[in-house]
PDB file of C-alpha atoms and ligand atoms in Angstrom:
ATOM      1  CA  MET F  18       0.027   0.033   0.073  1.00 70.00           C
ATOM      2  CA  ALA F  19       1.346   3.380  -1.046  1.00 86.00           C
ATOM      3  CA  VAL F  20       1.697   5.966   1.716  1.00 92.00           C
ATOM      4  CA  VAL F  21      -0.601   8.879   0.916  1.00 92.00           C
ATOM      5  CA  PRO F  22      -1.167  12.277   2.608  1.00 92.00           C
ATOM      6  CA  TYR F  23      -4.976  11.955   3.040  1.00 91.00           C
ATOM      7  CA  LYS F  24      -5.939   8.443   4.002  1.00 90.00           C
ATOM      8  CA  ASP F  25      -9.504   9.052   4.091  1.00 88.00           C
ATOM      9  CA  GLN F  26      -9.761   9.987   0.337  1.00 90.00           C
ATOM     10  CA  ASN F  27      -9.792   7.804  -2.718  1.00 88.00           C
ATOM     11  CA  GLU F  28      -7.678   9.762  -5.057  1.00 93.00           C
ATOM     12  CA  ASN F  29      -4.343   8.235  -6.184  1.00 94.00           C
ATOM     13  CA  LYS F  30      -1.011   9.227  -4.603  1.00 94.00           C
ATOM     14  CA  LYS F  31      -0.083  11.534  -7.380  1.00 96.00           C
ATOM     15  CA  SER F  32      -3.173  13.673  -7.213  1.00 95.00           C
ATOM     16  CA  GLN F  33      -3.201  13.722  -3.392  1.00 94.00           C
ATOM     17  CA  VAL F  34       0.580  14.751  -3.508  1.00 95.00           C
ATOM     18  CA  ALA F  35      -0.270  17.565  -5.923  1.00 97.00           C
ATOM     19  CA  THR F  36      -3.139  18.755  -3.850  1.00 96.00           C
ATOM     20  CA  MET F  37      -0.901  18.545  -0.662  1.00 94.00           C
ATOM     21  CA  PHE F  38       1.835  20.784  -2.255  1.00 95.00           C
ATOM     22  CA  ASN F  39      -0.838  23.179  -3.647  1.00 97.00           C
ATOM     23  CA  ASN F  40      -2.045  23.556  -0.047  1.00 95.00           C
ATOM     24  CA  ILE F  41       1.316  24.174   1.541  1.00 94.00           C
ATOM     25  CA  ALA F  42       3.067  26.051  -1.325  1.00 96.00           C
ATOM     26  CA  GLY F  43       2.921  29.411   0.385  1.00 94.00           C
ATOM     27  CA  LYS F  44       4.541  28.235   3.596  1.00 93.00           C
ATOM     28  CA  TYR F  45       6.742  25.612   1.952  1.00 91.00           C
ATOM     29  CA  ASP F  46      10.116  27.548   1.793  1.00 93.00           C
ATOM     30  CA  PHE F  47       9.776  28.906   5.262  1.00 91.00           C
ATOM     31  CA  LEU F  48       8.908  25.476   6.864  1.00 90.00           C
ATOM     32  CA  ASN F  49      11.747  23.686   4.883  1.00 88.00           C
ATOM     33  CA  HIS F  50      14.371  26.039   6.297  1.00 89.00           C
ATOM     34  CA  PHE F  51      12.886  26.350   9.678  1.00 87.00           C
ATOM     35  CA  LEU F  52      12.162  22.661  10.356  1.00 87.00           C
ATOM     36  CA  SER F  53      15.614  21.649   9.182  1.00 85.00           C
ATOM     37  CA  ALA F  54      17.416  24.535  10.842  1.00 87.00           C
ATOM     38  CA  GLY F  55      18.831  25.496   7.393  1.00 90.00           C
ATOM     39  CA  ILE F  56      20.558  22.128   6.827  1.00 94.00           C
ATOM     40  CA  ASP F  57      18.487  21.605   3.668  1.00 93.00           C
ATOM     41  CA  ILE F  58      20.385  24.539   2.068  1.00 94.00           C
ATOM     42  CA  VAL F  59      23.760  22.861   2.836  1.00 96.00           C
ATOM     43  CA  TRP F  60      22.517  19.581   1.457  1.00 96.00           C
ATOM     44  CA  ARG F  61      21.417  21.211  -1.936  1.00 96.00           C
ATOM     45  CA  LYS F  62      24.760  22.883  -2.171  1.00 97.00           C
ATOM     46  CA  LYS F  63      26.553  19.478  -1.520  1.00 98.00           C
ATOM     47  CA  ALA F  64      24.299  17.845  -4.260  1.00 98.00           C
ATOM     48  CA  VAL F  65      25.232  20.623  -6.785  1.00 98.00           C
ATOM     49  CA  SER F  66      28.937  20.245  -6.056  1.00 98.00           C
ATOM     50  CA  LEU F  67      28.805  16.644  -6.876  1.00 98.00           C
ATOM     51  CA  LEU F  68      27.534  17.711 -10.308  1.00 98.00           C
ATOM     52  CA  ALA F  69      30.108  20.453 -10.876  1.00 98.00           C
ATOM     53  CA  PRO F  70      32.855  18.343 -12.643  1.00 98.00           C
ATOM     54  CA  GLU F  71      30.262  17.515 -15.228  1.00 97.00           C
ATOM     55  CA  LYS F  72      29.855  21.159 -16.414  1.00 98.00           C
ATOM     56  CA  PRO F  73      26.211  20.534 -17.692  1.00 98.00           C
ATOM     57  CA  LYS F  74      24.756  22.864 -20.215  1.00 98.00           C
ATOM     58  CA  GLN F  75      21.080  21.634 -20.373  1.00 98.00           C
ATOM     59  CA  VAL F  76      19.714  20.720 -16.849  1.00 98.00           C
ATOM     60  CA  LEU F  77      16.348  19.297 -15.896  1.00 98.00           C
ATOM     61  CA  ASP F  78      15.268  19.653 -12.302  1.00 98.00           C
ATOM     62  CA  ILE F  79      12.402  17.218 -11.533  1.00 98.00           C
ATOM     63  CA  ALA F  80       9.948  17.975  -8.744  1.00 98.00           C
ATOM     64  CA  THR F  81      11.385  21.487  -8.826  1.00 98.00           C
ATOM     65  CA  GLY F  82       8.709  22.886  -6.430  1.00 98.00           C
ATOM     66  CA  THR F  83       9.581  26.433  -5.598  1.00 98.00           C
ATOM     67  CA  ALA F  84      12.764  26.124  -7.659  1.00 98.00           C
ATOM     68  CA  ASP F  85      15.369  26.208  -4.821  1.00 96.00           C
ATOM     69  CA  PHE F  86      17.459  23.431  -6.165  1.00 98.00           C
ATOM     70  CA  ALA F  87      17.224  24.903  -9.767  1.00 98.00           C
ATOM     71  CA  ILE F  88      18.477  28.175  -8.369  1.00 98.00           C
ATOM     72  CA  GLU F  89      21.375  26.472  -6.525  1.00 97.00           C
ATOM     73  CA  THR F  90      22.358  24.767  -9.691  1.00 98.00           C
ATOM     74  CA  LEU F  91      22.773  28.169 -11.543  1.00 98.00           C
ATOM     75  CA  ARG F  92      26.305  28.057  -9.718  1.00 97.00           C
ATOM     76  CA  LEU F  93      27.470  25.673 -12.496  1.00 98.00           C
ATOM     77  CA  ASN F  94      26.582  28.248 -15.136  1.00 98.00           C
ATOM     78  CA  PRO F  95      24.528  26.104 -17.274  1.00 98.00           C
ATOM     79  CA  ASP F  96      22.924  27.483 -20.571  1.00 98.00           C
ATOM     80  CA  LYS F  97      19.354  26.597 -19.307  1.00 98.00           C
ATOM     81  CA  ILE F  98      17.625  24.775 -16.468  1.00 98.00           C
ATOM     82  CA  THR F  99      14.152  23.523 -17.042  1.00 98.00           C
ATOM     83  CA  GLY F 100      12.077  22.803 -13.915  1.00 98.00           C
ATOM     84  CA  VAL F 101       9.038  20.452 -13.787  1.00 98.00           C
ATOM     85  CA  ASP F 102       6.503  19.730 -11.141  1.00 98.00           C
ATOM     86  CA  ILE F 103       2.935  18.481 -10.827  1.00 98.00           C
ATOM     87  CA  SER F 104       1.925  21.090  -8.285  1.00 98.00           C
ATOM     88  CA  GLU F 105       0.810  24.396  -9.903  1.00 98.00           C
ATOM     89  CA  GLY F 106       0.743  26.003  -6.573  1.00 98.00           C
ATOM     90  CA  MET F 107       4.508  25.293  -5.962  1.00 98.00           C
ATOM     91  CA  LEU F 108       5.331  26.429  -9.480  1.00 98.00           C
ATOM     92  CA  ALA F 109       3.584  29.808  -9.098  1.00 98.00           C
ATOM     93  CA  VAL F 110       5.665  30.408  -5.950  1.00 98.00           C
ATOM     94  CA  GLY F 111       8.853  29.393  -7.783  1.00 98.00           C
ATOM     95  CA  ARG F 112       7.971  31.691 -10.779  1.00 98.00           C
ATOM     96  CA  GLU F 113       7.373  34.580  -8.516  1.00 98.00           C
ATOM     97  CA  LYS F 114      10.865  33.952  -6.977  1.00 97.00           C
ATOM     98  CA  LEU F 115      12.536  33.768 -10.430  1.00 98.00           C
ATOM     99  CA  VAL F 116      10.917  37.147 -11.497  1.00 98.00           C
ATOM    100  CA  LYS F 117      12.135  38.765  -8.137  1.00 98.00           C
ATOM    101  CA  LYS F 118      15.740  37.506  -8.665  1.00 97.00           C
ATOM    102  CA  GLY F 119      15.786  38.210 -12.365  1.00 98.00           C
ATOM    103  CA  LEU F 120      16.438  34.619 -13.321  1.00 98.00           C
ATOM    104  CA  THR F 121      13.599  34.045 -15.766  1.00 97.00           C
ATOM    105  CA  ASN F 122      16.032  33.905 -18.844  1.00 97.00           C
ATOM    106  CA  LYS F 123      17.993  31.045 -17.263  1.00 97.00           C
ATOM    107  CA  ILE F 124      15.354  28.883 -15.523  1.00 98.00           C
ATOM    108  CA  GLU F 125      11.943  27.829 -17.015  1.00 98.00           C
ATOM    109  CA  LEU F 126       9.330  26.232 -14.861  1.00 98.00           C
ATOM    110  CA  GLN F 127       6.594  24.139 -16.466  1.00 98.00           C
ATOM    111  CA  TYR F 128       4.006  21.476 -15.438  1.00 98.00           C
ATOM    112  CA  GLY F 129       5.538  18.037 -15.867  1.00 98.00           C
ATOM    113  CA  ASP F 130       5.021  14.592 -14.406  1.00 98.00           C
ATOM    114  CA  SER F 131       8.216  12.609 -13.596  1.00 98.00           C
ATOM    115  CA  GLU F 132       6.383   9.556 -14.625  1.00 97.00           C
ATOM    116  CA  ASN F 133       5.672  10.780 -18.154  1.00 98.00           C
ATOM    117  CA  LEU F 134       8.184  13.417 -18.908  1.00 98.00           C
ATOM    118  CA  PRO F 135       7.362  15.744 -21.793  1.00 98.00           C
ATOM    119  CA  PHE F 136      10.766  15.593 -23.455  1.00 98.00           C
ATOM    120  CA  GLU F 137      12.496  13.666 -26.211  1.00 98.00           C
ATOM    121  CA  ASP F 138      15.031  10.882 -25.348  1.00 98.00           C
ATOM    122  CA  ASN F 139      18.608  12.052 -24.645  1.00 98.00           C
ATOM    123  CA  THR F 140      17.809  15.680 -24.044  1.00 98.00           C
ATOM    124  CA  PHE F 141      19.593  16.701 -20.955  1.00 98.00           C
ATOM    125  CA  ASP F 142      23.177  16.691 -19.824  1.00 98.00           C
ATOM    126  CA  ALA F 143      22.164  16.411 -16.091  1.00 98.00           C
ATOM    127  CA  ILE F 144      18.997  15.772 -14.084  1.00 98.00           C
ATOM    128  CA  THR F 145      18.487  16.816 -10.539  1.00 98.00           C
ATOM    129  CA  VAL F 146      15.766  15.900  -8.026  1.00 98.00           C
ATOM    130  CA  ALA F 147      15.667  17.145  -4.320  1.00 98.00           C
ATOM    131  CA  PHE F 148      13.178  15.655  -2.001  1.00 97.00           C
ATOM    132  CA  GLY F 149      11.019  14.534  -4.931  1.00 97.00           C
ATOM    133  CA  VAL F 150      11.484  10.750  -5.645  1.00 98.00           C
ATOM    134  CA  ARG F 151       9.865   9.821  -2.277  1.00 97.00           C
ATOM    135  CA  ASN F 152       6.648  11.431  -3.656  1.00 96.00           C
ATOM    136  CA  PHE F 153       6.516   9.565  -6.977  1.00 97.00           C
ATOM    137  CA  GLU F 154       3.603   7.345  -7.188  1.00 96.00           C
ATOM    138  CA  ASN F 155       5.735   4.708  -9.288  1.00 97.00           C
ATOM    139  CA  LEU F 156       9.421   5.220  -8.216  1.00 97.00           C
ATOM    140  CA  GLU F 157      10.724   2.884 -10.813  1.00 98.00           C
ATOM    141  CA  LYS F 158       8.806   4.611 -13.710  1.00 98.00           C
ATOM    142  CA  GLY F 159       9.965   7.991 -12.554  1.00 98.00           C
ATOM    143  CA  LEU F 160      13.627   6.772 -12.390  1.00 98.00           C
ATOM    144  CA  SER F 161      13.457   5.246 -15.831  1.00 98.00           C
ATOM    145  CA  GLU F 162      11.864   8.379 -17.335  1.00 98.00           C
ATOM    146  CA  MET F 163      14.856  10.288 -16.027  1.00 98.00           C
ATOM    147  CA  HIS F 164      17.212   7.845 -17.567  1.00 98.00           C
ATOM    148  CA  ARG F 165      15.375   8.141 -20.848  1.00 98.00           C
ATOM    149  CA  VAL F 166      15.666  11.869 -21.143  1.00 98.00           C
ATOM    150  CA  LEU F 167      19.293  11.940 -20.032  1.00 98.00           C
ATOM    151  CA  LYS F 168      21.995  12.062 -22.682  1.00 98.00           C
ATOM    152  CA  PRO F 169      24.387   9.215 -22.847  1.00 98.00           C
ATOM    153  CA  GLY F 170      27.236  10.101 -20.249  1.00 98.00           C
ATOM    154  CA  GLY F 171      24.927  12.523 -18.459  1.00 98.00           C
ATOM    155  CA  MET F 172      24.586  12.418 -14.627  1.00 98.00           C
ATOM    156  CA  ALA F 173      21.550  12.233 -12.555  1.00 98.00           C
ATOM    157  CA  VAL F 174      21.757  13.524  -8.838  1.00 98.00           C
ATOM    158  CA  VAL F 175      18.913  12.549  -6.437  1.00 98.00           C
ATOM    159  CA  LEU F 176      18.828  14.205  -2.929  1.00 98.00           C
ATOM    160  CA  GLU F 177      16.351  12.514  -0.609  1.00 97.00           C
ATOM    161  CA  PHE F 178      15.658  11.869   3.068  1.00 95.00           C
ATOM    162  CA  SER F 179      16.875   8.667   4.420  1.00 96.00           C
ATOM    163  CA  LYS F 180      16.732   6.908   7.790  1.00 95.00           C
ATOM    164  CA  PRO F 181      19.599   7.320  10.372  1.00 93.00           C
ATOM    165  CA  ARG F 182      20.410   3.936  11.734  1.00 89.00           C
ATOM    166  CA  SER F 183      22.731   4.552  14.728  1.00 88.00           C
ATOM    167  CA  PHE F 184      22.204   5.463  18.291  1.00 90.00           C
ATOM    168  CA  PRO F 185      21.484   8.181  19.492  1.00 91.00           C
ATOM    169  CA  MET F 186      20.679   9.946  16.118  1.00 87.00           C
ATOM    170  CA  LYS F 187      18.107   7.389  15.174  1.00 90.00           C
ATOM    171  CA  GLN F 188      16.132   7.881  18.451  1.00 92.00           C
ATOM    172  CA  LEU F 189      16.554  11.763  18.329  1.00 92.00           C
ATOM    173  CA  TYR F 190      15.575  11.831  14.716  1.00 89.00           C
ATOM    174  CA  GLN F 191      12.460   9.612  15.288  1.00 89.00           C
ATOM    175  CA  PHE F 192      11.304  11.708  18.218  1.00 92.00           C
ATOM    176  CA  TYR F 193      11.664  15.032  16.220  1.00 87.00           C
ATOM    177  CA  PHE F 194      10.278  13.680  13.020  1.00 83.00           C
ATOM    178  CA  LYS F 195       7.323  11.903  14.590  1.00 88.00           C
ATOM    179  CA  ASN F 196       6.379  14.474  17.328  1.00 90.00           C
ATOM    180  CA  ILE F 197       7.837  17.934  16.856  1.00 90.00           C
ATOM    181  CA  LEU F 198       7.882  18.337  13.097  1.00 85.00           C
ATOM    182  CA  PRO F 199       4.175  17.245  12.432  1.00 87.00           C
ATOM    183  CA  MET F 200       3.017  19.655  15.133  1.00 90.00           C
ATOM    184  CA  VAL F 201       4.858  22.667  14.016  1.00 89.00           C
ATOM    185  CA  GLY F 202       4.036  21.841  10.266  1.00 87.00           C
ATOM    186  CA  LYS F 203       0.324  21.494  10.981  1.00 91.00           C
ATOM    187  CA  LEU F 204       0.265  24.795  12.934  1.00 89.00           C
ATOM    188  CA  VAL F 205       2.123  26.878  10.309  1.00 88.00           C
ATOM    189  CA  SER F 206       0.768  25.184   7.116  1.00 89.00           C
ATOM    190  CA  LYS F 207      -2.714  24.606   8.360  1.00 90.00           C
ATOM    191  CA  ASP F 208      -2.708  21.322   6.367  1.00 87.00           C
ATOM    192  CA  ASN F 209      -3.489  18.470   8.811  1.00 84.00           C
ATOM    193  CA  ALA F 210      -1.631  15.736   6.831  1.00 88.00           C
ATOM    194  CA  ALA F 211       1.301  17.321   5.106  1.00 87.00           C
ATOM    195  CA  TYR F 212       3.755  16.993   7.910  1.00 87.00           C
ATOM    196  CA  THR F 213       2.525  13.570   9.064  1.00 92.00           C
ATOM    197  CA  TYR F 214       2.936  12.246   5.542  1.00 91.00           C
ATOM    198  CA  LEU F 215       6.506  13.457   5.466  1.00 92.00           C
ATOM    199  CA  PRO F 216       7.913  11.092   8.213  1.00 91.00           C
ATOM    200  CA  GLU F 217       5.677   8.180   7.096  1.00 94.00           C
ATOM    201  CA  SER F 218       6.814   8.625   3.485  1.00 94.00           C
ATOM    202  CA  VAL F 219      10.426   8.720   4.683  1.00 94.00           C
ATOM    203  CA  GLN F 220       9.839   5.580   6.665  1.00 94.00           C
ATOM    204  CA  ALA F 221       8.381   3.731   3.708  1.00 95.00           C
ATOM    205  CA  PHE F 222      10.958   4.768   1.172  1.00 96.00           C
ATOM    206  CA  PRO F 223      13.625   2.381  -0.058  1.00 97.00           C
ATOM    207  CA  ASP F 224      16.815   4.335   1.023  1.00 97.00           C
ATOM    208  CA  GLY F 225      20.518   3.592   0.843  1.00 97.00           C
ATOM    209  CA  GLN F 226      21.397   0.280  -0.949  1.00 98.00           C
ATOM    210  CA  ASP F 227      17.692  -0.428  -1.718  1.00 98.00           C
ATOM    211  CA  PHE F 228      17.538   2.791  -3.645  1.00 98.00           C
ATOM    212  CA  ILE F 229      20.773   2.160  -5.518  1.00 98.00           C
ATOM    213  CA  ASN F 230      19.484  -1.338  -6.495  1.00 98.00           C
ATOM    214  CA  ILE F 231      16.453   0.323  -8.212  1.00 98.00           C
ATOM    215  CA  TYR F 232      18.557   2.994  -9.714  1.00 98.00           C
ATOM    216  CA  GLN F 233      20.799   0.303 -11.256  1.00 98.00           C
ATOM    217  CA  LYS F 234      17.855  -1.782 -12.380  1.00 98.00           C
ATOM    218  CA  VAL F 235      16.508   1.097 -14.535  1.00 98.00           C
ATOM    219  CA  GLY F 236      19.888   1.441 -16.161  1.00 98.00           C
ATOM    220  CA  PHE F 237      22.019   3.943 -14.120  1.00 98.00           C
ATOM    221  CA  LYS F 238      25.744   3.049 -14.112  1.00 98.00           C
ATOM    222  CA  GLY F 239      28.485   4.104 -11.780  1.00 98.00           C
ATOM    223  CA  THR F 240      26.018   4.617  -8.997  1.00 98.00           C
ATOM    224  CA  LYS F 241      27.097   6.212  -5.718  1.00 98.00           C
ATOM    225  CA  TRP F 242      25.526   6.710  -2.389  1.00 98.00           C
ATOM    226  CA  HIS F 243      26.656   9.703  -0.174  1.00 97.00           C
ATOM    227  CA  SER F 244      25.165   9.780   3.303  1.00 97.00           C
ATOM    228  CA  LEU F 245      24.691  13.204   4.874  1.00 96.00           C
ATOM    229  CA  THR F 246      24.276  14.372   8.413  1.00 94.00           C
ATOM    230  CA  PHE F 247      24.201  11.049  10.243  1.00 94.00           C
ATOM    231  CA  GLY F 248      22.171   9.493   7.453  1.00 95.00           C
ATOM    232  CA  ILE F 249      19.183  11.955   7.770  1.00 94.00           C
ATOM    233  CA  SER F 250      19.625  12.590   3.995  1.00 96.00           C
ATOM    234  CA  SER F 251      21.355  10.873   1.172  1.00 98.00           C
ATOM    235  CA  ILE F 252      22.634  11.909  -2.268  1.00 98.00           C
ATOM    236  CA  TYR F 253      22.537   9.220  -5.042  1.00 98.00           C
ATOM    237  CA  THR F 254      24.496   9.877  -8.226  1.00 98.00           C
ATOM    238  CA  GLY F 255      24.410   7.831 -11.490  1.00 98.00           C
ATOM    239  CA  LYS F 256      25.358   8.104 -15.078  1.00 98.00           C
ATOM    240  CA  LYS F 257      23.603   6.892 -18.339  1.00 98.00           C
TER     241      LYS F 257
HETATM  242  C1  LIG I  14       9.303  18.317  -1.139  1.00 68.12           C
HETATM  243  S1  LIG I  14       8.994  19.150  -2.597  1.00 68.12           S
HETATM  244  C2  LIG I  14      10.689  19.505  -3.149  1.00 68.12           C
HETATM  245  C3  LIG I  14      10.811  20.735  -3.948  1.00 68.12           C
HETATM  246  C4  LIG I  14      12.211  21.154  -4.309  1.00 68.12           C
HETATM  247  N1  LIG I  14      12.832  20.202  -5.222  1.00 68.12           N
HETATM  248  C5  LIG I  14      13.101  21.427  -3.116  1.00 68.12           C
HETATM  249  O1  LIG I  14      14.208  21.006  -3.149  1.00 68.12           O
HETATM  250  O2  LIG I  14      12.644  22.238  -2.247  1.00 68.12           O
HETATM  251  C6  LIG I  14       8.440  17.862  -3.654  1.00 68.12           C
HETATM  252  C7  LIG I  14       7.897  18.247  -4.914  1.00 68.12           C
HETATM  253  O3  LIG I  14       7.763  17.059  -5.738  1.00 68.12           O
HETATM  254  C8  LIG I  14       6.604  17.365  -6.604  1.00 68.12           C
HETATM  255  N2  LIG I  14       6.219  16.056  -7.117  1.00 68.12           N
HETATM  256  C9  LIG I  14       5.750  15.001  -6.543  1.00 68.12           C
HETATM  257  N3  LIG I  14       5.350  14.053  -7.393  1.00 68.12           N
HETATM  258  C10 LIG I  14       5.793  14.435  -8.615  1.00 68.12           C
HETATM  259  C11 LIG I  14       5.816  13.956  -9.963  1.00 68.12           C
HETATM  260  N4  LIG I  14       5.346  12.652 -10.243  1.00 68.12           N
HETATM  261  N5  LIG I  14       6.275  14.640 -10.966  1.00 68.12           N
HETATM  262  C12 LIG I  14       6.722  15.935 -10.791  1.00 68.12           C
HETATM  263  N6  LIG I  14       6.760  16.477  -9.581  1.00 68.12           N
HETATM  264  C13 LIG I  14       6.304  15.686  -8.534  1.00 68.12           C
HETATM  265  C14 LIG I  14       5.624  17.922  -5.701  1.00 68.12           C
HETATM  266  O4  LIG I  14       4.529  18.591  -6.316  1.00 68.12           O
HETATM  267  C15 LIG I  14       6.521  18.984  -4.835  1.00 68.12           C
HETATM  268  O5  LIG I  14       6.649  20.202  -5.411  1.00 68.12           O
END
C-alpha cells in the first residue's frame, strides 16, 4: 500500500501529493528552512557540487517545487535549467521567486510529471531531483523516465531523506520527526496531513542500498550513495 497524505480520500497518490503541495506552497520555503534549521540548504549545495565536474549545459530539475534546487544549480553556469512539477501552486511560488531574482532567462518552470516526462530521449546533460522521488507514485517509472531523457554520459543527482540507523541519532531523529515536526508543520501550514505524511513517506521509502538497486535496475551506471548528516539525508548519483 502506497503511503498517501490524505488516507480518508480515494484519489491516487499523485493527485493527493499535488493537492498537498498546492495547499502548503505558500509556507513551503519557510517551513523547509525552519524545520531543518537550514541544513536543507547545505544539502542542496553539496548535491550541486557533486555535479560540478560534469559542467552540464542543459539541466532538468524534476519535482522542482519552488525552484530552490534549480536556483542553486545556476552556480554551475548552465545554458538553461528546466524545472518540472505536478503542483501548479509550488510552480507559481517558484515563478514569482525567479521574477524577483531576475532569473527567468536562465530557469524555465513548467508543469510536468516525472512518470511521463514531456521531453525527447537524450535531451539533458544532467538531471536533478531534491526531495521529490519519495513522492513519486511509481518510483521505478519515474527513475526510468529520468534515464530516458538523460543524454548518454549524463549524470543524475537525487537528494532525498533517508533513515539514520545508529544510536543516538536514530532515536533523536524519530522523536523529532514523529512528534515535533508534524505539530509545527500543521500549525504553520494549516494542512493536517502534510507533515505527518513526511515522516511516514520517509519511513516507507527504499533508501540507501535499496535505492541504489532500483537506480541500477532502470539502467544507471557508476552509481554512488553519499550519506549526509548522520544519514538523515542521502545523495545518489548515477550516469547513463
Ligand atoms: C518536497 S518538494 C521538493 C521541492 C524542491 N525540489 C526542493 O528541493 O525544495 C516535492 C515536490 O515534488 C513534486 N512532485 C511529486 N510527485 C511528482 C511527480 N510525479 N512529478 C513531478 N513532480 C512531482 C511535488 O509537487 C513537490 O513540489
